[in-house]
PDB file of C-alpha atoms in Angstrom:
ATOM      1  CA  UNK A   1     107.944 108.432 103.242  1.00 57.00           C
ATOM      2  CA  UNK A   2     110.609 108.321 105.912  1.00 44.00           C
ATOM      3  CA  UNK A   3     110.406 112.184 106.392  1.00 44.00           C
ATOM      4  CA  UNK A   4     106.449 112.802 104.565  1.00 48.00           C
ATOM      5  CA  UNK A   5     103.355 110.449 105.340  1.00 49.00           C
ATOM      6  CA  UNK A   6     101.739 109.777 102.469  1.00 50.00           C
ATOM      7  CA  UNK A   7      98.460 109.707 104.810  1.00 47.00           C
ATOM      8  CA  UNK A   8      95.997 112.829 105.555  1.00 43.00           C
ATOM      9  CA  UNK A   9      97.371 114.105 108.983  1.00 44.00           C
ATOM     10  CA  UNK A  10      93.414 114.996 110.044  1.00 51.00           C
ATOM     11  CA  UNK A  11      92.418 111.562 110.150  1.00 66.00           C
ATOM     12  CA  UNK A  12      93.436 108.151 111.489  1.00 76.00           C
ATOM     13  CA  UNK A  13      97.468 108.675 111.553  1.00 87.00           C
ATOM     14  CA  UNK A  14      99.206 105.584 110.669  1.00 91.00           C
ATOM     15  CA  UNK A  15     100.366 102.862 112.808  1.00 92.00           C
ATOM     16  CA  UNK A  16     101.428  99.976 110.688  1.00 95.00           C
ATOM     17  CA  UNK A  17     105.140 100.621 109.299  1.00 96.00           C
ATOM     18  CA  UNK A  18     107.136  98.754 106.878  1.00 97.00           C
ATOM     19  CA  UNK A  19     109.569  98.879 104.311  1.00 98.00           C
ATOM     20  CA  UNK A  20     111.047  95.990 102.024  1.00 98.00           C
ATOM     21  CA  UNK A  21     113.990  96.178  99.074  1.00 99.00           C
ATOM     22  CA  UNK A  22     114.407  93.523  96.188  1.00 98.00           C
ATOM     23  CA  UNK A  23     116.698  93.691  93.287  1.00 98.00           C
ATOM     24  CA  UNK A  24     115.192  92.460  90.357  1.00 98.00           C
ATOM     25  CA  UNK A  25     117.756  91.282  87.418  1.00 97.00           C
ATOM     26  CA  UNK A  26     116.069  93.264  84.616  1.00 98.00           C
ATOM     27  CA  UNK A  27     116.435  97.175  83.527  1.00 98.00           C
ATOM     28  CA  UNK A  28     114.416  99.602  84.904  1.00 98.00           C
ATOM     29  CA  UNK A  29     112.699 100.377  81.216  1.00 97.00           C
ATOM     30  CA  UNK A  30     110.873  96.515  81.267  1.00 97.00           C
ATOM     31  CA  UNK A  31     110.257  96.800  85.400  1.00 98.00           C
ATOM     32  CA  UNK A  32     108.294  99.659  85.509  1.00 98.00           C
ATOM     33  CA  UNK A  33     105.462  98.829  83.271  1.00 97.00           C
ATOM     34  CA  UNK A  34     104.869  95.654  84.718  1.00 97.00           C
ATOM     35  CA  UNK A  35     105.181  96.319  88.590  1.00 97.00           C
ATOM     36  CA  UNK A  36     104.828 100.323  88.005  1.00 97.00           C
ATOM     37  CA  UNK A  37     101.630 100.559  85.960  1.00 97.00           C
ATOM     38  CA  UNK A  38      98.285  99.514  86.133  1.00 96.00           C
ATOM     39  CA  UNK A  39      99.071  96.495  83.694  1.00 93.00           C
ATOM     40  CA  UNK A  40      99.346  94.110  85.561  1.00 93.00           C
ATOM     41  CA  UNK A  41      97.268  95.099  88.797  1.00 94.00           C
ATOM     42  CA  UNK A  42      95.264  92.002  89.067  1.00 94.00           C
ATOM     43  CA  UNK A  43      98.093  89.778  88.791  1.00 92.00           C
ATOM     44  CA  UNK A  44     100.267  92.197  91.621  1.00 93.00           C
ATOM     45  CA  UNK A  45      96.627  92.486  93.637  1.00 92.00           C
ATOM     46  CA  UNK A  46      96.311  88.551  93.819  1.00 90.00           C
ATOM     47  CA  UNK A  47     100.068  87.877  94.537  1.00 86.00           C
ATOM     48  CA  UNK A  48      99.472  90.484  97.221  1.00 84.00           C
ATOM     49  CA  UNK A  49      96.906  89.201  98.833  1.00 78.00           C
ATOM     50  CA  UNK A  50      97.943  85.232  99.088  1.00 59.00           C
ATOM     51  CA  UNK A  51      97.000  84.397 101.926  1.00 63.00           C
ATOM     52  CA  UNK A  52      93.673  85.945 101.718  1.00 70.00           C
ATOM     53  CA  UNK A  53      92.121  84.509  98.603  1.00 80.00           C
ATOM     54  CA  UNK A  54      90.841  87.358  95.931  1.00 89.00           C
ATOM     55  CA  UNK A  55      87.219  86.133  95.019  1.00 86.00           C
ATOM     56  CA  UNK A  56      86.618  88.979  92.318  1.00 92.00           C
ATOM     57  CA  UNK A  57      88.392  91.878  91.592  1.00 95.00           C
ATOM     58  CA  UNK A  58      87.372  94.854  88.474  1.00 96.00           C
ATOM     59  CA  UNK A  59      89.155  97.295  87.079  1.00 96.00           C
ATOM     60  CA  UNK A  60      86.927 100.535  87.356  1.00 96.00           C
ATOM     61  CA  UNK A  61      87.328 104.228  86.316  1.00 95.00           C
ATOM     62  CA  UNK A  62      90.859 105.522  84.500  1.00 95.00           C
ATOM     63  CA  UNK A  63      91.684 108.718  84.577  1.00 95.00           C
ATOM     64  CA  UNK A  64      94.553 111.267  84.799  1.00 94.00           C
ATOM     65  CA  UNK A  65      95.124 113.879  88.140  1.00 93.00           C
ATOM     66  CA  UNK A  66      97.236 117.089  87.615  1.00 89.00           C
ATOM     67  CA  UNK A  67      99.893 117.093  90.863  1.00 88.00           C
ATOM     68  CA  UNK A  68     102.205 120.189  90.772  1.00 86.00           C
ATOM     69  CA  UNK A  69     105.581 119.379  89.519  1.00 85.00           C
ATOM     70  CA  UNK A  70     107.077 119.991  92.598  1.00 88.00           C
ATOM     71  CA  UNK A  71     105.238 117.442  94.422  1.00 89.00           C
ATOM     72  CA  UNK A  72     106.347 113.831  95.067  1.00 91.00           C
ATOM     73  CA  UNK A  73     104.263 111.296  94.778  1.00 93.00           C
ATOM     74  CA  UNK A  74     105.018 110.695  98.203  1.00 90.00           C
ATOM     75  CA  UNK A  75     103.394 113.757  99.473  1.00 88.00           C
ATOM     76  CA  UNK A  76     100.201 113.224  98.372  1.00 85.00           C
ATOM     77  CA  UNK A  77      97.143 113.009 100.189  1.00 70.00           C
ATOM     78  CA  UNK A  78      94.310 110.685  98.891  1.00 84.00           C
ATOM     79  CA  UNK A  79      94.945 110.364  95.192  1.00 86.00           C
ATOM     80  CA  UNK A  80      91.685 108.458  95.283  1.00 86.00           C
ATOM     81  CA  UNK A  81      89.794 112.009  95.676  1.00 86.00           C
ATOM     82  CA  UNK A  82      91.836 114.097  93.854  1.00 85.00           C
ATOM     83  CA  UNK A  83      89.443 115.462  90.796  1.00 84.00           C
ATOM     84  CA  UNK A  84      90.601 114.266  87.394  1.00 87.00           C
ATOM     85  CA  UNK A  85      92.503 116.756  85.643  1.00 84.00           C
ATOM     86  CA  UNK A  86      91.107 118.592  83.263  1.00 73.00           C
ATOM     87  CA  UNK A  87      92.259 118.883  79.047  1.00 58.00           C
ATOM     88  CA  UNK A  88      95.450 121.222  78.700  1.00 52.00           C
ATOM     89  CA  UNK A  89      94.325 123.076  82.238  1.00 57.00           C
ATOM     90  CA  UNK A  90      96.993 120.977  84.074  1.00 52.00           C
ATOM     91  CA  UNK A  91     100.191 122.112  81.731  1.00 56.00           C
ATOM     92  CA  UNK A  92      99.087 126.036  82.064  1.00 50.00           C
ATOM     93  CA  UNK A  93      99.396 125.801  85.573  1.00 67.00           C
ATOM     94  CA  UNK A  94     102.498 123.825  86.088  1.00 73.00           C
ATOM     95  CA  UNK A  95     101.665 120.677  86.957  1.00 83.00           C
ATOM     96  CA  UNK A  96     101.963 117.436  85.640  1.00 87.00           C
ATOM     97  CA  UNK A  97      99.462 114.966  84.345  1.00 90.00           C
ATOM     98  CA  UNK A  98      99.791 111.280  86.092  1.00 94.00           C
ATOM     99  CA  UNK A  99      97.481 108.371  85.032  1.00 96.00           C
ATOM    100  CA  UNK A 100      94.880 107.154  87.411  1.00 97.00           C
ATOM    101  CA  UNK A 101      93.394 103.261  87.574  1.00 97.00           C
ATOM    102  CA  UNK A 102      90.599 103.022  90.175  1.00 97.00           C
ATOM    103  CA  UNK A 103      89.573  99.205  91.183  1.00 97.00           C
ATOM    104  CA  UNK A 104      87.944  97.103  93.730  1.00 96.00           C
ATOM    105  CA  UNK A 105      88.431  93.706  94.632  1.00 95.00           C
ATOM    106  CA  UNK A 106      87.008  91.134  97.545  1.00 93.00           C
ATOM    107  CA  UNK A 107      88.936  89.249  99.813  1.00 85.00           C
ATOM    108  CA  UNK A 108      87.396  86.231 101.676  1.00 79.00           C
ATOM    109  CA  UNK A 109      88.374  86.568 105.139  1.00 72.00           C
ATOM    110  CA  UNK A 110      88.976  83.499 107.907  1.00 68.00           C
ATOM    111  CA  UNK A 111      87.994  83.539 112.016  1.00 66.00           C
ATOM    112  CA  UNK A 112      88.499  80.150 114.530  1.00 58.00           C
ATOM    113  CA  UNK A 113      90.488  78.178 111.732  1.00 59.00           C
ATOM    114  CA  UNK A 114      88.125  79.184 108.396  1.00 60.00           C
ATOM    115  CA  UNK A 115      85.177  77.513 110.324  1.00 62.00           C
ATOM    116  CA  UNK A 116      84.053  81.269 109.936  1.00 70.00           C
ATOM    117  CA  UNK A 117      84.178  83.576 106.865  1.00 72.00           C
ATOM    118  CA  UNK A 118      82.885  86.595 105.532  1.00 77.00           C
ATOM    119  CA  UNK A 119      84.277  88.915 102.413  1.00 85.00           C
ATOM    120  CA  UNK A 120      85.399  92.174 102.760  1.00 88.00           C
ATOM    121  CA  UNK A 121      85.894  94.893  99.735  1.00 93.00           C
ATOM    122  CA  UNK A 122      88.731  96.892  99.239  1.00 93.00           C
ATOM    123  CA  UNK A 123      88.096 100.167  97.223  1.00 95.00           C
ATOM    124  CA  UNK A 124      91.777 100.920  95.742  1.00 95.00           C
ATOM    125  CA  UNK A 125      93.910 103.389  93.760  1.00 96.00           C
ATOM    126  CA  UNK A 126      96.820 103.306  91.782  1.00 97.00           C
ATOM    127  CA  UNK A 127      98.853 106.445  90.456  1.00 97.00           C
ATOM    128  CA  UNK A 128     102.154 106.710  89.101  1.00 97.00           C
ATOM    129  CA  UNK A 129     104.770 108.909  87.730  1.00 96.00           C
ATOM    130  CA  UNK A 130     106.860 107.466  84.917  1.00 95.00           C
ATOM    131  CA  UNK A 131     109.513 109.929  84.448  1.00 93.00           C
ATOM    132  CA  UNK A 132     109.896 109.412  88.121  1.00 95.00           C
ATOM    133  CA  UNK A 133     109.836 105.590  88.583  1.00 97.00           C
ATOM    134  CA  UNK A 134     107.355 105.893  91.184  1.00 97.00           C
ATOM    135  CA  UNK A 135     103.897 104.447  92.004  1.00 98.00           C
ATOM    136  CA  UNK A 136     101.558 104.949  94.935  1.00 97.00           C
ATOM    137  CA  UNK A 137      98.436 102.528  95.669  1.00 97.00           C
ATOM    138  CA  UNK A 138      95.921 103.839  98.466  1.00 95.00           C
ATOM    139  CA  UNK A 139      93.548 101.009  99.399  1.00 93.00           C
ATOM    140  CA  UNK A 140      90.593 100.678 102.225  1.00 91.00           C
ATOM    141  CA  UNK A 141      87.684  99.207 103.278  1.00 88.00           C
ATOM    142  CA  UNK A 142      84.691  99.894 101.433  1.00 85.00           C
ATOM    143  CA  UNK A 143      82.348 102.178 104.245  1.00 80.00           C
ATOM    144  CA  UNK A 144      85.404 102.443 106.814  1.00 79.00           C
ATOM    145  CA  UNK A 145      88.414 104.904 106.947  1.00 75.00           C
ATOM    146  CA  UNK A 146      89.814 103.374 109.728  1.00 79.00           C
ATOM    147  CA  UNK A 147      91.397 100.090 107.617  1.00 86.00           C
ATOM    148  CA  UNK A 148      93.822 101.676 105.483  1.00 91.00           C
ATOM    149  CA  UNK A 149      96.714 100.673 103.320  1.00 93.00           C
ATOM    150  CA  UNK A 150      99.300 103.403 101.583  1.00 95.00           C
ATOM    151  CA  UNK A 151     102.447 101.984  99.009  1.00 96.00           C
ATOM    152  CA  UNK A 152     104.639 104.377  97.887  1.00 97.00           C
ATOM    153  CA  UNK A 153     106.600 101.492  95.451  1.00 98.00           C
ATOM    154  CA  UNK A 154     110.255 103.429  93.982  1.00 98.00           C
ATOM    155  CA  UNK A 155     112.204 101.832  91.121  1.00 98.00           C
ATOM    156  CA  UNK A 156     115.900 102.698  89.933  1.00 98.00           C
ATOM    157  CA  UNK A 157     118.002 101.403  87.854  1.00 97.00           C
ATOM    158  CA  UNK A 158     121.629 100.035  89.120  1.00 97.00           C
ATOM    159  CA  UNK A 159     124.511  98.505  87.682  1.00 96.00           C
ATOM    160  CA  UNK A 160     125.031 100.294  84.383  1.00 96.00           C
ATOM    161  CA  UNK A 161     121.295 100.088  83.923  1.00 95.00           C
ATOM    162  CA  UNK A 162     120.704  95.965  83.666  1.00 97.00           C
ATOM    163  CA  UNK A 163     119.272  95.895  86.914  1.00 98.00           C
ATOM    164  CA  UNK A 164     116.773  97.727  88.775  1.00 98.00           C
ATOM    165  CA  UNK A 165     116.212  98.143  92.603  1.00 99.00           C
ATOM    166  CA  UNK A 166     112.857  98.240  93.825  1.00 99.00           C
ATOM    167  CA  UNK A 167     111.680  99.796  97.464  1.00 98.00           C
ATOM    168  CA  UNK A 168     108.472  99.602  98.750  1.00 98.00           C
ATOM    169  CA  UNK A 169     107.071 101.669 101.748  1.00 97.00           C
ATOM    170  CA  UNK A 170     103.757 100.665 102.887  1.00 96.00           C
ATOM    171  CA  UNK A 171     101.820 102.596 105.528  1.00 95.00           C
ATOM    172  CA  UNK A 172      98.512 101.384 107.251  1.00 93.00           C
ATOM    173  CA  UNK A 173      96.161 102.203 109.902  1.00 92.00           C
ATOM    174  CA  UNK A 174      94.692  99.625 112.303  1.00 90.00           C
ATOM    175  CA  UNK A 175      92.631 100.106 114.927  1.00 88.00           C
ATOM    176  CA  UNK A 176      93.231  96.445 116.358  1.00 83.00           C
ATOM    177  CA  UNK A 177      93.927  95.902 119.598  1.00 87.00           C
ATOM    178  CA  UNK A 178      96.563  93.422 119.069  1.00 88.00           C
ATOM    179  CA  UNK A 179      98.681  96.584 116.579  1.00 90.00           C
ATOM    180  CA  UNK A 180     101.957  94.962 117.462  1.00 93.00           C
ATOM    181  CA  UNK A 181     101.253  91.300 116.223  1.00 93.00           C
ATOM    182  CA  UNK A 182      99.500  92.527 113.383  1.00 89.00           C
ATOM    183  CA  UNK A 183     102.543  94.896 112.010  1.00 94.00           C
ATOM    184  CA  UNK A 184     104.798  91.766 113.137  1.00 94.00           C
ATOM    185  CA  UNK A 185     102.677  89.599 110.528  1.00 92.00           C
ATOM    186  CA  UNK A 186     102.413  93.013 107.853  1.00 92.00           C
ATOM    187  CA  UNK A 187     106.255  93.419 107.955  1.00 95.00           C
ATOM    188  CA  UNK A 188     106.849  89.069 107.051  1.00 95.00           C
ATOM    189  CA  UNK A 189     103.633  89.395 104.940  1.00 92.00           C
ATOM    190  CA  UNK A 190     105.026  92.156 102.901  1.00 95.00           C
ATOM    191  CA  UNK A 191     108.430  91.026 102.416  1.00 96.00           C
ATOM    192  CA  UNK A 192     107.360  87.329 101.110  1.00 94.00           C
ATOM    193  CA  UNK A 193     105.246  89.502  98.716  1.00 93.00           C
ATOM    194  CA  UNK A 194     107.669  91.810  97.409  1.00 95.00           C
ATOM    195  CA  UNK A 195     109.349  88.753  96.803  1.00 95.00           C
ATOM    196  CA  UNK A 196     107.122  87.308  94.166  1.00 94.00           C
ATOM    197  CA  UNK A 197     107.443  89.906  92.256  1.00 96.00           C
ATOM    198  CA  UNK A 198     110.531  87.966  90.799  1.00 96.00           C
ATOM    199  CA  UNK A 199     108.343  84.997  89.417  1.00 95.00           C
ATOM    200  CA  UNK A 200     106.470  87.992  87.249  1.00 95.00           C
ATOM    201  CA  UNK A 201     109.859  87.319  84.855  1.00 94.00           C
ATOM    202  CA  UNK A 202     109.906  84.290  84.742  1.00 83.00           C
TER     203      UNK A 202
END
C-alpha cells in the first residue's frame, strides 16, 4: 500500500495514513487463522473499536470472489462489491478463489463528554489470501462513502519460523475539518490496537 491504494481512485481519495508492526511470539501457521481469518472477527472488531463501545455486531453473508492471480490483495478496489465467484468459472480463467465474510456492527458514539450519543453502523468486509498471509478489511458508514476505513493486515514468519511479524496498513477517508488531529488520534489509536492482538494468546 506504500506504492498502490487499496481505495477506488474516482472517489473520496484517502487522507488518513498509518502503518503499525508487532511481532507476535507464535508461528505464522497458528497467527493467521486467528488474526487472518474471519474466526475471530468479533473478538478483533471489539478490541478494535475500544474506545467506542460495540453495541451489536452480526456476521452476515460468506462467500468466495475470484481475483486474478496476479493481483495483490493490496490492489483491490472494493472487495465489498466484487460479485461472488462463480463454481469452477474462477480456475478456467486464472484466477484465484479467496473467501469472503460480510458483517455489520454498531458503535455508540460520544459528543460534549458522553452527555450526547447516538450509534452509528459500520457495513464491513473481510477477504483474505492464505497462501499469501494477507487480509484486507474495507469498512464504512452505512448510507455514506465519505467515512471510510481500508486494512491491508500482512503476516510472515521470522526466526526459523517460531515467530511471525505482523504489519498493518490502514487507509481512511475523513472529511473532518480537524484531518490532522484526527489521523494524530488514528495513528496512537491504531498502534494500542495492534497491540492487543498479543492478549489473543494468552
Amino acid at each position: 500500500m506504500a506504492s498502490t491504494s487499496t481505495a477506488p481512485q474516482a472517489e473520496a481519495k484517502p487522507n488518513i495514513f498509518s502503518k503499525h508492526t508487532i511481532v507476535l511470539d507464535h508461528p505464522v501457521s497458528k497467527v493467521f487463522p486467528v488474526l487472518g481469518t474471519a474466526k475471530n472477527q468479533e473478538k478483533i472488531t471489539r478490541a478494535c473499536s475500544s474506545s467506542l463501545p460495540i453495541t451489536a455486531f452480526k456476521l452476515l453473508n460468506k462467500d468466495v470472489v475470484a481475483v486474478p492471480r496476479n493481483t495483490p490483495l493490496s490492489e483491490l478496489h472494493d472487495a465489498c462489491d466484487l460479485p461472488a465467484a462463480q463454481e469452477f468459472e474462477s480456475e478456467s480463467k486464472g484466477a484465484r478463489q479467496l473467501p469472503r465474510q460480510s458483517f455489520a456492527f454498531t458503535e455508540s458514539q460520544y459528543l460534549l463528554c458522553k452527555s450526547m450519543s447516538w450509534n452509528v453502523r459500520v457495513e464491513a468486509t473481510l477477504v483474505w489470501d492464505e497462501e499469501e498471509m494477507t487480509t484486507l478489511y474495507e469498512s464504512k458508514i452505512t448510507g455514506r462513502d465519505d467515512y471510510r476505513i481500508w486494512k491491508l493486515r500482512e503476516m510472515e514468519e521470522i526466526e526459523g519460523g517460531t515467530k511471525t511479524r505482523m504489519t498493518e496498513t490502514l487507509e481512511g477517508v475523513y472529511p473532518g475539518w480537524n484531518r490532522k488531529m484526527f489521523e494524530k488520534r488514528t495513528r496512537q489509536a491504531h498502534a494500542n490496537q495492534m497491540e492487543l492482538f498479543h492478549t489473543f494468546f494468552d
